[in-house]
Coordinates of C-alpha atoms and ligand atoms in Angstrom, one line a residue:
X1 CA 0.0 0.0 0.0
X2 CA 1.4 3.4 -1.0
X3 CA 1.6 6.4 1.3
X4 CA -1.3 8.2 -0.4
X5 CA -3.6 5.1 -0.4
X6 CA -2.9 4.7 3.3
X7 CA -3.8 8.3 4.0
X8 CA -6.9 8.1 1.9
X9 CA -8.1 4.9 3.3
X10 CA -7.4 5.4 7.0
X11 CA -7.2 9.2 7.6
X12 CA -9.4 10.8 5.0
X13 CA -12.5 9.0 6.2
X14 CA -15.7 11.0 6.4
X15 CA -16.2 10.1 10.0
X16 CA -12.9 11.7 11.0
X17 CA -13.8 15.1 9.4
X18 CA -16.2 16.2 12.1
X19 CA -19.7 17.6 11.8
X20 CA -20.9 21.1 11.1
X21 CA -17.4 22.7 11.5
X22 CA -17.8 26.2 10.0
X23 CA -14.3 26.9 11.4
X24 CA -12.7 24.5 8.9
X25 CA -12.5 25.7 5.3
X26 CA -10.2 23.0 4.0
X27 CA -9.0 19.7 5.6
X28 CA -6.8 16.9 4.4
X29 CA -5.6 16.8 0.9
X30 CA -3.7 20.0 0.1
X31 CA -0.4 21.5 1.3
X32 CA -2.1 23.2 4.2
X33 CA -5.4 23.0 6.0
X34 CA -7.4 26.3 6.3
X35 CA -9.1 27.4 9.4
X36 CA -11.6 30.2 9.8
X37 CA -11.4 31.5 13.4
X38 CA -14.8 32.4 15.0
X39 CA -15.0 36.1 15.8
X40 CA -13.7 37.2 19.2
X41 CA -12.0 33.9 19.9
X42 CA -8.4 33.0 20.5
X43 CA -6.7 29.9 19.0
X44 CA -5.6 27.4 21.7
X45 CA -3.0 25.0 20.5
X46 CA -1.2 22.1 22.1
X47 CA 1.2 19.3 20.9
X48 CA 2.0 15.9 22.4
X49 CA 4.2 13.1 21.2
X50 CA 3.6 9.5 22.2
X51 CA 6.5 7.1 21.8
X52 CA 5.8 3.3 21.7
X53 CA 7.3 1.7 24.8
X54 CA 7.6 5.1 26.6
X55 CA 4.0 6.5 26.5
X56 CA 2.1 3.4 25.6
X57 CA 2.5 -0.4 25.4
X58 CA 3.1 -1.4 21.8
X59 CA 1.1 -4.6 22.6
X60 CA -2.1 -2.6 23.4
X61 CA -4.8 -2.6 20.7
X62 CA -4.3 0.2 18.2
X63 CA -7.9 1.3 19.0
X64 CA -6.9 1.8 22.7
X65 CA -3.6 3.5 21.7
X66 CA -5.6 6.0 19.6
X67 CA -8.2 6.8 22.2
X68 CA -5.5 7.3 24.9
X69 CA -3.4 9.6 22.7
X70 CA -6.2 11.8 21.5
X71 CA -7.9 11.8 24.9
X72 CA -4.6 13.1 26.5
X73 CA -4.3 15.8 23.9
X74 CA -8.0 16.9 24.2
X75 CA -7.4 17.2 27.9
X76 CA -5.1 20.1 27.3
X77 CA -7.9 21.9 25.4
X78 CA -10.2 21.1 28.4
X79 CA -7.7 22.6 30.8
X80 CA -7.6 25.8 28.9
X81 CA -11.4 26.0 28.6
X82 CA -11.2 25.7 24.8
X83 CA -13.9 24.2 22.4
X84 CA -12.2 21.5 20.2
X85 CA -11.9 22.4 16.6
X86 CA -9.4 20.2 14.8
X87 CA -6.1 18.3 15.0
X88 CA -3.2 17.1 13.0
X89 CA -1.6 13.7 13.2
X90 CA 2.1 13.0 12.6
X91 CA 2.4 9.2 12.5
X92 CA 5.6 7.3 12.3
X93 CA 5.0 3.6 11.5
X94 CA 7.5 0.7 11.2
X95 CA 5.3 -0.7 8.3
X96 CA 1.9 -0.2 6.8
X97 CA 0.2 -2.8 9.0
X98 CA -3.5 -2.7 7.9
X99 CA -4.9 -4.3 11.0
X100 CA -3.0 -1.7 13.1
X101 CA -4.2 1.2 10.9
X102 CA -7.8 0.1 10.9
X103 CA -8.0 -0.1 14.7
X104 CA -6.1 3.1 15.1
X105 CA -8.3 5.0 12.7
X106 CA -11.4 3.6 14.4
X107 CA -10.1 4.7 17.8
X108 CA -9.6 8.2 16.4
X109 CA -13.1 8.2 15.0
X110 CA -14.6 7.2 18.4
X111 CA -12.9 10.1 20.2
X112 CA -13.4 12.6 17.3
X113 CA -17.1 11.9 17.4
X114 CA -17.4 12.2 21.2
X115 CA -15.7 15.6 21.2
X116 CA -16.5 16.7 17.7
X117 CA -12.9 17.4 16.7
X118 CA -11.9 17.0 13.0
X119 CA -8.7 15.5 11.6
X120 CA -7.4 18.2 9.2
X121 CA -3.9 17.0 8.2
X122 CA -0.7 15.4 9.2
X123 CA 2.3 13.6 8.0
X124 CA 3.1 9.9 7.6
X125 CA 6.6 8.5 7.8
X126 CA 8.4 5.2 8.3
X127 CA 10.3 4.5 11.5
X128 CA 9.8 3.4 15.1
X129 CA 6.1 3.7 16.1
X130 CA 5.5 7.3 17.3
X131 CA 2.4 9.4 17.3
X132 CA 2.4 13.2 17.4
X133 CA -0.8 15.1 17.8
X134 CA -1.5 18.8 17.6
X135 CA -4.9 19.8 18.8
X136 CA -6.5 23.2 18.2
X137 CA -9.5 24.8 19.9
X138 CA -11.3 28.1 20.3
X139 CA -11.6 30.0 23.5
X140 CA -13.4 33.4 23.9
X141 CA -11.1 36.4 24.1
X142 CA -9.5 36.7 27.6
X143 CA -11.4 33.7 29.0
X144 CA -8.7 31.0 28.7
X145 CA -8.1 29.2 32.0
X146 CA -4.5 29.9 32.9
X147 CA -2.4 28.7 35.8
X148 CA -1.4 32.0 37.3
X149 CA -4.4 33.5 39.0
X150 CA -5.2 31.3 42.0
X151 CA -5.8 33.4 45.2
X152 CA -5.4 32.7 48.9
X153 CA -8.9 31.7 50.1
X154 CA -9.9 29.9 46.9
X155 CA -11.0 26.3 47.1
X156 CA -9.2 23.5 45.1
X157 CA -11.4 21.1 43.2
X158 CA -10.7 18.0 41.0
X159 CA -13.1 16.3 38.6
X160 CA -13.7 12.6 38.4
X161 CA -11.5 10.3 40.5
X162 CA -7.8 10.2 40.8
X163 CA -5.3 7.2 40.7
X164 CA -7.4 5.0 38.4
X165 CA -5.1 5.3 35.4
X166 CA -2.1 4.5 37.6
X167 CA -4.0 1.5 39.0
X168 CA -4.8 0.3 35.5
X169 CA -1.2 0.9 34.4
X170 CA 0.1 -1.2 37.3
X171 CA -2.2 -4.0 36.3
X172 CA -1.2 -3.8 32.7
X173 CA 2.5 -4.0 33.7
X174 CA 1.6 -7.4 35.2
X175 CA -0.7 -8.5 32.4
X176 CA -0.8 -6.6 29.1
X177 CA -4.3 -8.2 28.4
X178 CA -5.8 -7.0 31.7
X179 CA -9.2 -5.4 30.9
X180 CA -11.3 -3.9 33.7
X181 CA -12.6 -0.5 34.9
X182 CA -9.1 0.7 35.8
X183 CA -7.4 -0.3 32.6
X184 CA -10.4 1.3 30.8
X185 CA -9.7 4.5 32.6
X186 CA -6.1 4.2 31.4
X187 CA -7.0 3.5 27.8
X188 CA -10.0 5.8 27.4
X189 CA -9.5 9.1 29.2
X190 CA -12.5 11.4 29.6
X191 CA -11.2 14.9 28.8
X192 CA -13.4 17.3 30.7
X193 CA -14.3 19.6 27.8
X194 CA -17.7 20.7 29.0
X195 CA -16.5 21.4 32.5
X196 CA -13.5 23.4 31.1
X197 CA -15.8 25.7 29.2
X198 CA -18.1 26.2 32.2
X199 CA -15.1 27.3 34.2
X200 CA -14.7 30.5 32.2
X201 CA -15.3 33.4 34.5
X202 CA -15.6 31.0 37.4
X203 CA -12.2 29.4 38.0
X204 CA -9.2 31.4 38.9
X205 CA -6.7 28.7 37.6
X206 CA -6.9 25.3 36.0
X207 CA -4.6 22.5 34.9
X208 CA -5.2 18.9 33.7
X209 CA -3.8 16.1 35.9
X210 CA -1.3 14.5 33.5
X211 CA 1.8 14.1 35.7
X212 CA 0.3 13.6 39.2
X213 CA -1.9 15.9 41.3
X214 CA 0.9 17.3 43.5
X215 CA 3.2 18.1 40.6
X216 CA 0.4 19.6 38.5
X217 CA -1.2 21.6 41.3
X218 CA 2.4 22.7 42.1
X219 CA 2.5 24.4 38.7
X220 CA -0.6 26.4 39.7
X221 CA 0.9 27.3 43.1
X222 CA 4.2 28.4 41.6
X223 CA 2.7 30.5 38.8
X224 CA 0.2 32.0 41.2
X225 CA 2.7 32.5 44.0
X226 CA 0.5 30.9 46.6
X227 CA 0.4 27.6 48.6
X228 CA -2.1 24.9 49.3
X229 CA -3.4 22.5 51.9
X230 CA -4.8 19.2 50.7
X231 CA -7.1 16.9 52.8
X232 CA -6.3 13.2 52.1
X233 CA -9.8 12.1 53.0
X234 CA -11.3 14.3 50.4
X235 CA -9.3 12.8 47.5
X236 CA -11.9 11.2 45.1
X237 CA -11.0 7.5 44.9
X238 CA -13.1 5.1 42.8
X239 CA -14.6 2.0 44.4
X240 CA -12.6 -0.1 41.8
X241 CA -9.3 1.4 42.9
X242 CA -10.1 0.9 46.6
X243 CA -11.0 -2.7 45.9
X244 CA -7.7 -3.4 44.1
X245 CA -5.2 -1.5 46.4
X246 CA -4.7 -0.5 50.0
X247 CA -5.8 3.0 51.1
X248 CA -2.2 4.2 51.3
X249 CA -1.4 2.9 47.8
X250 CA -4.6 4.7 46.6
X251 CA -3.6 8.0 48.1
X252 CA -0.1 7.7 46.8
X253 CA -1.4 7.0 43.3
X254 CA -4.0 9.8 43.6
X255 CA -1.3 12.3 44.7
X256 CA 1.7 11.4 42.5
X257 CA 0.6 9.3 39.5
X258 CA -0.6 11.0 36.4
X259 CA -2.6 10.3 33.3
X260 CA -6.1 10.5 34.8
X261 CA -6.6 13.6 32.7
X262 CA -9.0 15.1 35.2
X263 CA -9.1 18.8 35.8
X264 CA -7.7 20.4 38.9
X265 CA -8.9 24.0 39.4
X266 CA -9.3 26.8 41.9
X267 CA -12.3 28.9 42.6
X268 CA -13.7 31.2 45.2
X269 CA -15.9 29.4 47.7
X270 CA -19.0 31.5 46.8
X271 CA -19.1 29.8 43.4
X272 CA -19.4 26.3 44.9
X273 CA -23.2 26.1 44.7
X274 CA -23.2 27.0 41.0
X275 CA -20.3 24.5 40.3
X276 CA -22.2 21.7 42.0
X277 CA -25.4 22.5 40.2
X278 CA -23.5 22.3 36.9
X279 CA -21.6 19.1 37.9
X280 CA -24.8 17.4 39.0
X281 CA -26.6 18.3 35.8
X282 CA -23.7 17.1 33.6
X283 CA -23.0 14.0 35.9
X284 CA -19.4 15.0 36.3
X285 CA -18.2 14.2 39.8
X286 CA -16.3 17.2 41.4
X287 CA -14.6 17.1 44.8
X288 CA -13.4 19.9 47.0
X289 CA -9.9 18.6 48.0
X290 CA -8.3 21.5 49.7
X291 CA -7.7 25.2 49.9
X292 CA -5.3 27.9 48.6
X293 CA -3.4 29.9 51.2
X294 CA -0.5 32.4 51.4
X295 CA 2.1 30.0 52.8
X296 CA 4.1 28.8 49.8
X297 CA 4.3 25.0 49.2
X298 CA 1.9 22.2 49.6
X299 CA 0.8 20.6 52.9
X300 CA -1.1 17.4 53.4
X301 CA -3.7 16.9 56.1
X302 CA -5.4 13.7 57.3
X303 CA -8.6 14.4 59.2
X304 CA -7.4 18.0 59.6
X305 CA -4.0 17.1 61.0
X306 CA -0.7 17.6 59.2
X307 CA 0.8 14.4 57.7
X308 CA 4.1 13.9 55.8
X309 CA 4.5 14.3 52.1
X310 CA 5.4 11.3 49.9
X311 CA 8.9 11.6 48.4
X312 CA 8.0 10.7 44.8
X313 CA 5.9 13.5 43.4
X314 CA 5.2 12.8 39.8
X315 CA 6.4 11.7 36.4
X316 CA 9.4 13.4 34.8
X317 CA 11.2 12.3 31.7
X318 CA 14.7 13.5 32.8
Ligands
ADP401 P1 3.1 17.3 1.8 O1 3.9 16.6 0.8 O2 2.5 18.6 1.3 O3 3.7 17.4 3.1 P2 1.8 14.9 2.3 O4 2.0 14.1 1.0 O5 2.7 14.6 3.4 O6 1.8 16.4 1.9 O7 0.3 14.7 2.7 C1 -0.8 14.8 1.8 C2 -2.0 15.2 2.6 O8 -2.4 14.3 3.5 C3 -1.8 16.5 3.3 O9 -3.0 17.3 3.3 C4 -1.5 16.1 4.8 O10 -1.9 17.0 5.7 C5 -2.4 14.8 4.8 N1 -1.8 13.7 5.7 C6 -0.6 13.1 5.6 N2 -0.5 12.2 6.6 C7 -1.5 12.3 7.4 C8 -2.0 11.6 8.6 N3 -1.2 10.7 9.2 N4 -3.2 12.0 9.1 C9 -3.9 13.0 8.5 N5 -3.6 13.6 7.4 C10 -2.4 13.3 6.8
MG402 MG1 4.2 15.6 4.4

């Protein structure tokens, strides 16, 4: 199969092109794609590279590899409060394996349709399996959720539950074929796009939890020049995680393991009722896990009493 047949068959599929995108003038097939920015919006743009054996198991199904990669990328748009528009895909493949390509393309379709994001271009090369995605979204002028405006007195919230992806990953390390609610959370992240957009004008800062809560919240604290206290008992842990691991292991995973792709955000207490009304209506769990204060750094509490910090705080490549 030639390069152009491959692109045509697996990436120029109608179902990947999105629905009703007036912001896309031209997609795959020319030298560039053309976008038409909606009036009074900024372009939010983010890139991620996923390397086989580093970011995903090459033995995983190509459907699961696709949903995880695109889910992780969409999560950056969610954390900025952007509405998904389109993405490009740079794919490096060892060979034109049709079974792999079919599953991969199906996985992209599943995520693209859930979040109405269109594939508008990319590049296809031969080499060690590597996936590079660039996602683009639109955010109303001056509404993007940045990391630098958390204020002492704000509450700290997280969506969903924490530690599930890490629990799933641990199980996959033991058994690549493991398939349960935790491995599902690892393979199929749920980028919190709707919540991110609701947070405009409500949250003071936001980030997605990709490298571990303490590390990611740490970026908000550093950029906002504030500190935080976290109550261990308020960390949202799923029933599945608690069944599979001890409470201490669950806390450690919730605090320091990444890839849940939930949102962590700060907000004045007076907005809590509106937040909970939105979260209930959308069936997005949201937990109040701690508070911002003026003392720099992060402190952990257990039933309101100080408790020591784990030494390993999150994933870093180097
Ligand atoms: P060029 O030579 O201009 O770089 P290519 O021959 O690489 O163009 O690609 C042809 C068209 O197919 C372009 O529109 C490009 O964006 C698109 N394309 C190539 N690879 C992919 C891919 N993996 N996914 C989506 N679109 C792709
Ligand atoms: Mg090219």
